[in-house]
Coordinates of C-alpha atoms in Angstrom, one line a residue:
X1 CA -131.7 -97.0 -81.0
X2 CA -131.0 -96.8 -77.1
X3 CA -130.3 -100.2 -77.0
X4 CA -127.7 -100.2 -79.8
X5 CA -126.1 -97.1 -78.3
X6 CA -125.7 -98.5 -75.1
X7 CA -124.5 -101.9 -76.8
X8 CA -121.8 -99.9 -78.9
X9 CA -121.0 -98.0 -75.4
X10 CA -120.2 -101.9 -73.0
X11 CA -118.5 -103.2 -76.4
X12 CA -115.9 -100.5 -76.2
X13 CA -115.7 -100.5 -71.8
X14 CA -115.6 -104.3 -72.7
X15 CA -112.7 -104.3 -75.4
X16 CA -110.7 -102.0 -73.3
X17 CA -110.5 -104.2 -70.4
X18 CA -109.4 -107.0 -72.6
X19 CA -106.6 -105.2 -74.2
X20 CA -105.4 -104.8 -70.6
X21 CA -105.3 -108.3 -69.9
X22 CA -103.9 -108.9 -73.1
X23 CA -105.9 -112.2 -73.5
X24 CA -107.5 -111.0 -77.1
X25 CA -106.3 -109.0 -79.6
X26 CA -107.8 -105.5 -80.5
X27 CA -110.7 -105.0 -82.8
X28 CA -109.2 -103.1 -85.3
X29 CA -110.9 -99.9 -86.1
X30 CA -112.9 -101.3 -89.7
X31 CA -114.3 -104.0 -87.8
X32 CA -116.3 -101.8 -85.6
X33 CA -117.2 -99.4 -88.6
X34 CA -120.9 -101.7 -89.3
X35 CA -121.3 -101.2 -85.9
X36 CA -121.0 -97.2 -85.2
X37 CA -123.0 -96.9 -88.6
X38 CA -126.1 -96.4 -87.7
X39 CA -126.8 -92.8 -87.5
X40 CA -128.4 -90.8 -83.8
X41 CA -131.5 -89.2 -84.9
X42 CA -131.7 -85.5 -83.7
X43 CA -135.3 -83.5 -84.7
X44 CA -135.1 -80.4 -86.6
X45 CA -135.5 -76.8 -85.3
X46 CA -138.2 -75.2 -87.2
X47 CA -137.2 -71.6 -87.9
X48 CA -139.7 -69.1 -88.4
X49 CA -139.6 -65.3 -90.3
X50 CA -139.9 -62.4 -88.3
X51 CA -143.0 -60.9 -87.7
X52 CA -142.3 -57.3 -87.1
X53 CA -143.8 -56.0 -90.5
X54 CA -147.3 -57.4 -89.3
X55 CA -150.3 -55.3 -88.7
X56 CA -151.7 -57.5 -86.0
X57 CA -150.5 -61.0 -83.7
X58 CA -150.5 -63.9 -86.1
X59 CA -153.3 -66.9 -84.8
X60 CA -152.1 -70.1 -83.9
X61 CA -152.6 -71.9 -87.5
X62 CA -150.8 -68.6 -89.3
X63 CA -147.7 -69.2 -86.8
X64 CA -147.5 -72.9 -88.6
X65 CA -147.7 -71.2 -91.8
X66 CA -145.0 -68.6 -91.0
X67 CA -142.2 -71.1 -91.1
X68 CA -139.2 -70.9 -93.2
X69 CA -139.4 -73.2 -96.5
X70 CA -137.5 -76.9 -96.6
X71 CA -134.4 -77.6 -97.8
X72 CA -136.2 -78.7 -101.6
X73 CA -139.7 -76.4 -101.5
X74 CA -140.6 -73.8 -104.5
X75 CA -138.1 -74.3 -107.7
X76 CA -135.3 -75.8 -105.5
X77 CA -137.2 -79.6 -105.4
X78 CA -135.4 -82.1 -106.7
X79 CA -137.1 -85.6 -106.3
X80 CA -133.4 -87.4 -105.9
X81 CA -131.7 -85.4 -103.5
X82 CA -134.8 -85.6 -101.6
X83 CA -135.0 -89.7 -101.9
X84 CA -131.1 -89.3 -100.4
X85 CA -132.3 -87.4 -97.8
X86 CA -135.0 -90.0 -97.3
X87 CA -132.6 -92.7 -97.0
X88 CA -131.0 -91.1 -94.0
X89 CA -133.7 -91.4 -91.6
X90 CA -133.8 -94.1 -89.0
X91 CA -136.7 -96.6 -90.1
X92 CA -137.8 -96.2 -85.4
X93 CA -139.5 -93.1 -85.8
X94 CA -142.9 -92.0 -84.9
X95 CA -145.5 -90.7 -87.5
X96 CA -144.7 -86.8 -86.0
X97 CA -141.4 -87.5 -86.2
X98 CA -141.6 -88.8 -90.0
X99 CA -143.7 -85.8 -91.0
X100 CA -141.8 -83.2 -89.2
X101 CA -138.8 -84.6 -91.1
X102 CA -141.1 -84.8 -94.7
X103 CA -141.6 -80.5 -93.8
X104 CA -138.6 -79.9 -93.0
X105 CA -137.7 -81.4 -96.6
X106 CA -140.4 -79.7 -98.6
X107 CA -142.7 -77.2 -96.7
X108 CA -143.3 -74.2 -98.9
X109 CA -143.1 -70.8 -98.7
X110 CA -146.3 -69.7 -97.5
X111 CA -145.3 -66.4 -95.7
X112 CA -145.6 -63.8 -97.6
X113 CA -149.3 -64.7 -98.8
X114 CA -150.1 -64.7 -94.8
X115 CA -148.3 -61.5 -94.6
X116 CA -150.4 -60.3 -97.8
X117 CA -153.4 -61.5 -96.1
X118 CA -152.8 -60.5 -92.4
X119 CA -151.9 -56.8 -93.6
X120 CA -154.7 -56.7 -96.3
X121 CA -156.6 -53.4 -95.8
X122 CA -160.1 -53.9 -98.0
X123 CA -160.5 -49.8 -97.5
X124 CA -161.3 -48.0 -100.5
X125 CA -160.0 -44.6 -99.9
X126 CA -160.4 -42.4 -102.6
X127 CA -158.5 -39.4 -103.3
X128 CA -160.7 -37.0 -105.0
X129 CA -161.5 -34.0 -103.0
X130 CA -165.3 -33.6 -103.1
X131 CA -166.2 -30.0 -104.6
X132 CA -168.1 -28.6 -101.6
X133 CA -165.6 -29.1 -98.7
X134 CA -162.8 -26.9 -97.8
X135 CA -159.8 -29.4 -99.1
X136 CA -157.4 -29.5 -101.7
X137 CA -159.2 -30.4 -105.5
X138 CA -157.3 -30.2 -108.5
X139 CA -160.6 -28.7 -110.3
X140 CA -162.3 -26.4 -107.7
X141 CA -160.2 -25.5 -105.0
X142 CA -158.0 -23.9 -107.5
X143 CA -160.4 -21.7 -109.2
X144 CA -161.2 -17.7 -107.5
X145 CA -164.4 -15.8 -108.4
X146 CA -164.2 -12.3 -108.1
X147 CA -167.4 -10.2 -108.5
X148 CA -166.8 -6.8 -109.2
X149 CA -170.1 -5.0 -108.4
X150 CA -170.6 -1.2 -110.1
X151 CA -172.5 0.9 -107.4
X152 CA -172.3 4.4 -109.0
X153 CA -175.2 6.5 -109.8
X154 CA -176.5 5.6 -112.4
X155 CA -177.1 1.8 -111.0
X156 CA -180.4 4.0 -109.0
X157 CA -181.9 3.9 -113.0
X158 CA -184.7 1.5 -114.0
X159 CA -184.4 -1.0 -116.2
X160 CA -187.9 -3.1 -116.7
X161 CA -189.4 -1.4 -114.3
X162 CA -186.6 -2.3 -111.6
X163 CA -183.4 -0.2 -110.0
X164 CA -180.8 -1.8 -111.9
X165 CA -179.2 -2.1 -108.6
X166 CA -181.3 -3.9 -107.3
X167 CA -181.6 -6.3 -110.3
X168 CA -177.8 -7.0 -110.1
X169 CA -178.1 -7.9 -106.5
X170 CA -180.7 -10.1 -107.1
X171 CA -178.5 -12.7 -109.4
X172 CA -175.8 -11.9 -108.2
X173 CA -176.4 -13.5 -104.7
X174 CA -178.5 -16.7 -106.8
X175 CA -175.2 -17.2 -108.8
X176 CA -172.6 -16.6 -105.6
X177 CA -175.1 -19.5 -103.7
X178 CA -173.6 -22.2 -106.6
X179 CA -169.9 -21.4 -106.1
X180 CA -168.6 -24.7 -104.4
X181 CA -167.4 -24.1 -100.5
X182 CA -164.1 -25.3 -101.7
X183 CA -163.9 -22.5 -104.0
X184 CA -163.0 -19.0 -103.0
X185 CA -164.9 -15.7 -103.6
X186 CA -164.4 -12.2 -103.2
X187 CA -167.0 -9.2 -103.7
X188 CA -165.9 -6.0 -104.3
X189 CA -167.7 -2.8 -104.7
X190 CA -167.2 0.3 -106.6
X191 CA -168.3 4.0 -106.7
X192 CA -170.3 3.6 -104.0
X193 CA -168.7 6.8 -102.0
X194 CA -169.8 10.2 -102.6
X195 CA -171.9 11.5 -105.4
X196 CA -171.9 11.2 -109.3
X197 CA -171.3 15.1 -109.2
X198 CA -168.0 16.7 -110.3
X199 CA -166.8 17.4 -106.7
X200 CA -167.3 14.6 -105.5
X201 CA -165.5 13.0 -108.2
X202 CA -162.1 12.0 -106.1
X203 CA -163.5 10.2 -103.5
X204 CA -165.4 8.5 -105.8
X205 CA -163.1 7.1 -108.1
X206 CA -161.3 5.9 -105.3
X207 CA -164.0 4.2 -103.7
X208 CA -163.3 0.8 -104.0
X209 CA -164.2 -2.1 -101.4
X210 CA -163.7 -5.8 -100.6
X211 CA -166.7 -6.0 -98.3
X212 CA -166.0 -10.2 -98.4
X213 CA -163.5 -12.3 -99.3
X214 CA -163.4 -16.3 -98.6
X215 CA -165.7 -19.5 -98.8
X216 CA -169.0 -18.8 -99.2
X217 CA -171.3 -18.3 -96.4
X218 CA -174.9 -17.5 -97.6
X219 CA -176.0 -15.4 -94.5
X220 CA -172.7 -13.0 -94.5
X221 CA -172.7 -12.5 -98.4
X222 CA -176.1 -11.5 -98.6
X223 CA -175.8 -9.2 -95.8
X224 CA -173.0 -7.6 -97.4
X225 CA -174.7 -7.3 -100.7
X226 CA -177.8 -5.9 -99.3
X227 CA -175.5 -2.9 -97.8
X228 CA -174.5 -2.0 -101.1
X229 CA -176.1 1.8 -102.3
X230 CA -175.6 3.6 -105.8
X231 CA -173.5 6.7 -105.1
X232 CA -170.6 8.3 -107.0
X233 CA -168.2 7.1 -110.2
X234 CA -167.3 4.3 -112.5
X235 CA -163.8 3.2 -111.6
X236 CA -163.3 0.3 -113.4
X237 CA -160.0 0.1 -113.8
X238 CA -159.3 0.9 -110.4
X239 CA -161.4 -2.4 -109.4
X240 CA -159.7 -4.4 -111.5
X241 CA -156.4 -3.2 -110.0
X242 CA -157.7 -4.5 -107.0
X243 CA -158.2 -7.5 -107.6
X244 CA -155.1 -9.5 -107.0
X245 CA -154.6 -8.5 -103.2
X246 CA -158.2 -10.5 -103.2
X247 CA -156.7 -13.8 -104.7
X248 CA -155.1 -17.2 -102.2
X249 CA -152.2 -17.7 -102.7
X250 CA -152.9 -21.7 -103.7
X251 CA -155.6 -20.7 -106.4
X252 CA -154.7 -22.3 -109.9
X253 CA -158.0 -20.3 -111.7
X254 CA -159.1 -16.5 -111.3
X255 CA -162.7 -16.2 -113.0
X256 CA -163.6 -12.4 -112.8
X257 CA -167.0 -10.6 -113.5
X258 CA -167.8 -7.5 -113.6
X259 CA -171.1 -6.3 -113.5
X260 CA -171.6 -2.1 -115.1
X261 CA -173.8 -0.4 -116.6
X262 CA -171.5 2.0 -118.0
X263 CA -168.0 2.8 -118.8
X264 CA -165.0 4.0 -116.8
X265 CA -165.2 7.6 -115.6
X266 CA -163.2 7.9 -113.4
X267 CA -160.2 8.6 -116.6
X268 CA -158.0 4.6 -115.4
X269 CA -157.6 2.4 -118.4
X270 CA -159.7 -1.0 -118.0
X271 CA -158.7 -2.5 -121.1
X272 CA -154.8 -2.2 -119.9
X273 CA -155.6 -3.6 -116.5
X274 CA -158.0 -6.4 -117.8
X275 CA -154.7 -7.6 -120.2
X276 CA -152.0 -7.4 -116.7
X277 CA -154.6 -9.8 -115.5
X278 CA -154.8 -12.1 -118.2
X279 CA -151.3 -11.9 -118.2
X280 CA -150.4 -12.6 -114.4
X281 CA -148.5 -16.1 -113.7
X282 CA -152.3 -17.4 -112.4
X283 CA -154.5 -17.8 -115.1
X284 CA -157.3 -15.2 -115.2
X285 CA -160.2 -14.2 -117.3
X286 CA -162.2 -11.2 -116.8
X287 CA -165.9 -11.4 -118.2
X288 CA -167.9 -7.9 -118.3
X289 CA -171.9 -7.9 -117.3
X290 CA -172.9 -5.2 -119.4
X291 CA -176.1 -4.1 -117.3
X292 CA -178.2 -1.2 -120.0
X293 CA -175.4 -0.1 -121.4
X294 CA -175.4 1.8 -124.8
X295 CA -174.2 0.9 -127.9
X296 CA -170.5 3.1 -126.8
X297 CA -170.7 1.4 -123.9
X298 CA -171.1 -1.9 -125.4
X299 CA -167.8 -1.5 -127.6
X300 CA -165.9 -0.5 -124.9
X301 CA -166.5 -2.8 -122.3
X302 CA -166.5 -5.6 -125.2
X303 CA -163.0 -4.5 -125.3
X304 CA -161.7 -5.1 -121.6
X305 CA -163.0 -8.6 -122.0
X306 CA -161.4 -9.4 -124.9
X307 CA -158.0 -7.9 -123.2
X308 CA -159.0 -10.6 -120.3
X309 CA -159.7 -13.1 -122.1
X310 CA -163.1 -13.3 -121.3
X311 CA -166.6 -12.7 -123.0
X312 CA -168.8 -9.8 -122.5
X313 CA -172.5 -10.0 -122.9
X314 CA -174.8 -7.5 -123.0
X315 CA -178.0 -7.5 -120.9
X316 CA -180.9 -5.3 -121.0
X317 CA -182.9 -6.6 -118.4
X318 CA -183.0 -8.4 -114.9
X319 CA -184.3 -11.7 -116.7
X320 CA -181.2 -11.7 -119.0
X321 CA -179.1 -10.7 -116.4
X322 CA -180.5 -14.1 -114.7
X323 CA -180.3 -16.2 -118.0
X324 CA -176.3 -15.1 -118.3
X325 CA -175.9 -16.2 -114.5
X326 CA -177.7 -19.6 -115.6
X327 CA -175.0 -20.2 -117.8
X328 CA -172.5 -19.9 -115.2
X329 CA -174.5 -22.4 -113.1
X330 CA -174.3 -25.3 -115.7
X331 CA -170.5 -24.9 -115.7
X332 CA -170.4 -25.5 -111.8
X333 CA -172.9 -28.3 -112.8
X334 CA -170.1 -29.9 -115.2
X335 CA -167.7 -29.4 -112.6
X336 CA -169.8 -31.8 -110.2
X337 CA -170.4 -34.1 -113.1
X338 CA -166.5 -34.7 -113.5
X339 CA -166.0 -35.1 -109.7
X340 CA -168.6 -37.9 -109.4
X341 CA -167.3 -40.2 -112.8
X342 CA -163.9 -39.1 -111.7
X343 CA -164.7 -40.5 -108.1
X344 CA -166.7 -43.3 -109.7
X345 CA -163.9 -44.5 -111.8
X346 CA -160.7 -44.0 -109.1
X347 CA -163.1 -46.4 -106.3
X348 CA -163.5 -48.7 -109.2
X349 CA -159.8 -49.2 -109.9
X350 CA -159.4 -49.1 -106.2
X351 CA -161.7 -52.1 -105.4
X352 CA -160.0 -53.8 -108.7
X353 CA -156.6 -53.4 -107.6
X354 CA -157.9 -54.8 -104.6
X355 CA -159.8 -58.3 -105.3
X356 CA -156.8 -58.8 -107.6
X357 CA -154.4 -59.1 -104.9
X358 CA -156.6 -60.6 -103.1
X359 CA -157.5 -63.4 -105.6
X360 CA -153.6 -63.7 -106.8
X361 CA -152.9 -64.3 -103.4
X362 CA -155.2 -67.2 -102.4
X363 CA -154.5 -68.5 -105.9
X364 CA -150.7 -68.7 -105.5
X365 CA -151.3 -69.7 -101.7
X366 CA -153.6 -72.3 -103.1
X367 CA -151.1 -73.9 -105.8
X368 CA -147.9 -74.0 -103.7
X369 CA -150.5 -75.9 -101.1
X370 CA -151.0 -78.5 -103.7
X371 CA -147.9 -78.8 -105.1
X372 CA -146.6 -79.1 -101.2
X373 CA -149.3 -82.1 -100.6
X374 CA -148.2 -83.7 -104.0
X375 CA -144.6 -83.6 -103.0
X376 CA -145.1 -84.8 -99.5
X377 CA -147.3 -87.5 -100.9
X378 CA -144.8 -88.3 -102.7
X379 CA -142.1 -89.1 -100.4
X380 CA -144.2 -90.6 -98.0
X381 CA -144.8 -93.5 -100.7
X382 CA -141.0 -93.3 -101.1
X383 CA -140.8 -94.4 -97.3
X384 CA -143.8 -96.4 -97.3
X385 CA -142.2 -98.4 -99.7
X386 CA -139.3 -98.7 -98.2
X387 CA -140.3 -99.6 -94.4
X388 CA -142.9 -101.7 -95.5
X389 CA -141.3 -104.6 -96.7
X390 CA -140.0 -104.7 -93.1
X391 CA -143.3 -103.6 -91.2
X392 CA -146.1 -104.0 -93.0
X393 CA -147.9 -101.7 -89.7
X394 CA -144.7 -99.5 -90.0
X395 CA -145.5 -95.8 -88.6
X396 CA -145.0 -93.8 -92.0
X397 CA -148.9 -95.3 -93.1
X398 CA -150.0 -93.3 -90.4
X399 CA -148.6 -89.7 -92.1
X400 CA -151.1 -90.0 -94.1
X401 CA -153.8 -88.2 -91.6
X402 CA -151.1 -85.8 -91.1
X403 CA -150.3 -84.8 -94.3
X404 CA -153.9 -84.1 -95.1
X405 CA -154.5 -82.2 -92.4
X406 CA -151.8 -80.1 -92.9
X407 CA -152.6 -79.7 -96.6
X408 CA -156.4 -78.9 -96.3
X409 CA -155.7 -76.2 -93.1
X410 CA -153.3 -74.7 -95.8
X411 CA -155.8 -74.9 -98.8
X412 CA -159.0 -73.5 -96.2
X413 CA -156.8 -70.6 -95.3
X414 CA -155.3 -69.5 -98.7
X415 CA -159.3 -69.6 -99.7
X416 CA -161.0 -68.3 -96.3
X417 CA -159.0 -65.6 -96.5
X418 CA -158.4 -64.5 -100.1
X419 CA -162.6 -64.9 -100.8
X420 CA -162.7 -62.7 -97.1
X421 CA -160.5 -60.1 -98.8
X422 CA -162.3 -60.1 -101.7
X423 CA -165.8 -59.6 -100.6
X424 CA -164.6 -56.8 -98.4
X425 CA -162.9 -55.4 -101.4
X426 CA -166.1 -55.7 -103.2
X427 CA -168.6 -54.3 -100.4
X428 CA -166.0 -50.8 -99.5
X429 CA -165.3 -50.2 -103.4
X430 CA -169.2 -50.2 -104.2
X431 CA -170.0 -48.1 -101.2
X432 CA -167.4 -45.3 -102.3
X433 CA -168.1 -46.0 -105.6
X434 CA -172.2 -45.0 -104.9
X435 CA -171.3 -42.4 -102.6
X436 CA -169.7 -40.6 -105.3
X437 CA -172.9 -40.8 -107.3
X438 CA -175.5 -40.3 -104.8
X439 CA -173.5 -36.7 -103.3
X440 CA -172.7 -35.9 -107.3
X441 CA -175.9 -36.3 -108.5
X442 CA -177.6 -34.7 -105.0
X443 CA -175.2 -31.9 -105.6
X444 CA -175.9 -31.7 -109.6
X445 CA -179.6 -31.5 -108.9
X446 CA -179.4 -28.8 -106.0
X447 CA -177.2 -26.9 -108.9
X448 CA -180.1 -27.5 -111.8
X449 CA -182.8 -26.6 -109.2
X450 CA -181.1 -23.3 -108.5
X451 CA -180.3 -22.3 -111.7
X452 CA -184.0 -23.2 -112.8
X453 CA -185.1 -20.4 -110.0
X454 CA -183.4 -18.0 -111.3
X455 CA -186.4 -17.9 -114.2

């Protein structure tokens, strides 16, 4: 190529001078066209994509991988117009040279599988709030209990042998120790000030307490419930009044009980109170604890649950008292049941999602790879063919080594990586996916357990 360059450059120095001495005539301009023919090779710039959407510094083989497609890669190949572009190329070149030129032809798109692969995050994050921690849950976070605890005189009676008080403190601390943490809860006491006689009657009636509001905490809840004494009046309706200023503002659920063993007396209307409730924008239900009540007592305090929605039940002992509060359990029970499959099934679609875009990308890497080492074959034979009946040693035979290389680092990385993506999907998902079980069914069991004491 040199040679001829510097050939083409004495002819014209040559053919000058003689036009000066006017002892030949000019070459005219198409009888030096064969010789200016012969094209100057100049090697391609390889452009590469930006890198700036990358997690981390591509490696040295991912650089190779991050270049821009040829001129006839993906759906734009067309086995003519690459042949034309073949015939173009001096037949001097080196083996590099030849396969630079092959790439720059048909090298495929590979950069957006690297990308997937380079950015792949195998973390299986699921978004289900666990029960028992103080986050947002769209089943338990939502929901309020409020206890509403009767402390007026007649709560110093027996029942069974026991101070009805007593008995009602006694489940209702087992039941308040199975209310998630991410729950709220709010105790409030009434008739607890002055006496059950006449004159004491005002303070009474409005003697009505929050003594805790918030997540539970075991120590402080007892220690407020132990406090409470049977004093003065029934205000029922009062307590129920009170019960809003106790409720968050983010709860979805208000689940109110409200433990008595007798009517209001205090002359407020429970059954119009229990219905505002029932009514208010958050949903609310108001369950009555009938503790010994009689059979008036019964009907009336059947019908301020049915204004709230809610049930009343009738106990005449401390062990039915207990078997009621069982109930309640096994509904905080199903409540940890549907966290764990919920949790169960969202890390299972998680680590699905994930070895599918995994897989999908090493299989797409994987077939433009081929098709790539197919194409470049290809054209090599094209050359091959072409030089060879020339040079039968001619440098294209030696692209061969190149071109498999090139191929196979392709090929190893689409599958390296994708099965690397894949098995990290795999091991995160299951470890979600079985800590989901094992804190669901340790939390199910510490529920069952509990509500099993309370025999």
């Amino acid at each position: 190529m040199k040679k001829n360059v510097l050939l083409l450059l004495l002819l014209s120095i040559v053919c000058t001078a003689c036009s000066d001495e006017k002892t030949e005539p000019v070459k005219k301009p198409q009888e030096t066209a064969v010789a200016t023919k012969e094209p100057i090779y100049e090697k391609k710039e390889i452009e590469y994509y930006d890198t700036d959407q990358l997690s981390r510094p591509l490696t040295e083989e991912e650089k190779i991988f991050f270049r821009k497609p040829g001129l006839y890669s993906g759906e734009k190949y067309d086995e003519a117009l690459v042949n034309k572009q073949l015939d173009t190329l001096p037949i001097d070149l080196t083996a590099d040279e030849y396969f630079d030129e092959l790439l720059y032809l048909l090298a495929e798109d590979f950069h957006e599988e690297v990308e997937t692969f380079v950015n792949f995050d195998s973390t299986v994050a699921v978004d289900i709030e666990r029960p028992d921690e103080s986050i947002e849950t769209p089943d338990l976070k939502q929901t309020h209990y409020a206890i509403l605890i009767d402390a007026s005189g007649s709560m110093r009676g027996k029942v069974s042998g026991k101070v009805k008080m007593e008995a009602a403190k006694s489940a209702v601390k087992e039941f308040t120790k199975n209310i998630p943490e991410s729950s709220t809860l709010s105790l409030t006491v009434y008739g607890h000030k002055g006496t059950n006689q006449e004159k004491d009657k005002p303070i009474s009636c409005k003697g009505i307490k929050t003594i805790y509001n918030g997540h539970y905490q075991e120590q402080a809840v007892t220690s407020e419930i132990d406090q409470i004494k049977p004093a003065g009046w029934t205000p029922i309706s009062a307590a129920l009044t009170s019960v809003a200023k106790d409720i968050p503002e983010n709860a979805g659920d208000v689940v109110v009980y409200v433990v008595s063993d007798g009517i209001e007396t205090c002359g407020g209307d429970p059954v119009k109170e229990a219905s505002h409730l029932a009514e208010a924008t958050i949903k609310t239900v108001v369950n009555i604890i009938g503790f010994d009540v009689d059979n008036e007592g019964q009907k009336l305090l059947k019908e301020v649950a049915d204004a709230g929605n809610g049930e009343f039940t009738f106990v005449n002992s401390e062990q039915e008292l207990k078997k009621y509060m069982r109930i309640q359990y096994e509904e905080i029970q199903k409540r940890w049941l549907e966290w764990k499959e919920a949790g169960k099934k969202e890390a299972l679609r998680i680590k699905e999602e994930k070895k599918k875009l995994a897989i999908d990308t090493k299989e797409r890497m994987k077939a433009k790879s081929e098709r790539e080492k197919e194409r470049l074959k290809a054209a090599q034979a094209y050359l091959k063919e072409k030089f060879e009946k020339k040079d039968p040693n001619h440098s294209i035979r030696h692209t061969d080594t190149l071109i498999t290389f090139y191929s196979r680092a392709s090929m190893t990385y689409a599958v390296t990586s994708g099965n690397n993506a894949n098995t990290d999907s795999i091991i995160n998902g299951n470890k979600v996916l079985n800590e989901f079980i094992n804190e669901g069914n340790q939390k199910i069991n510490e529920t069952i357990d509990k509500k099993n004491n309370g025999d």
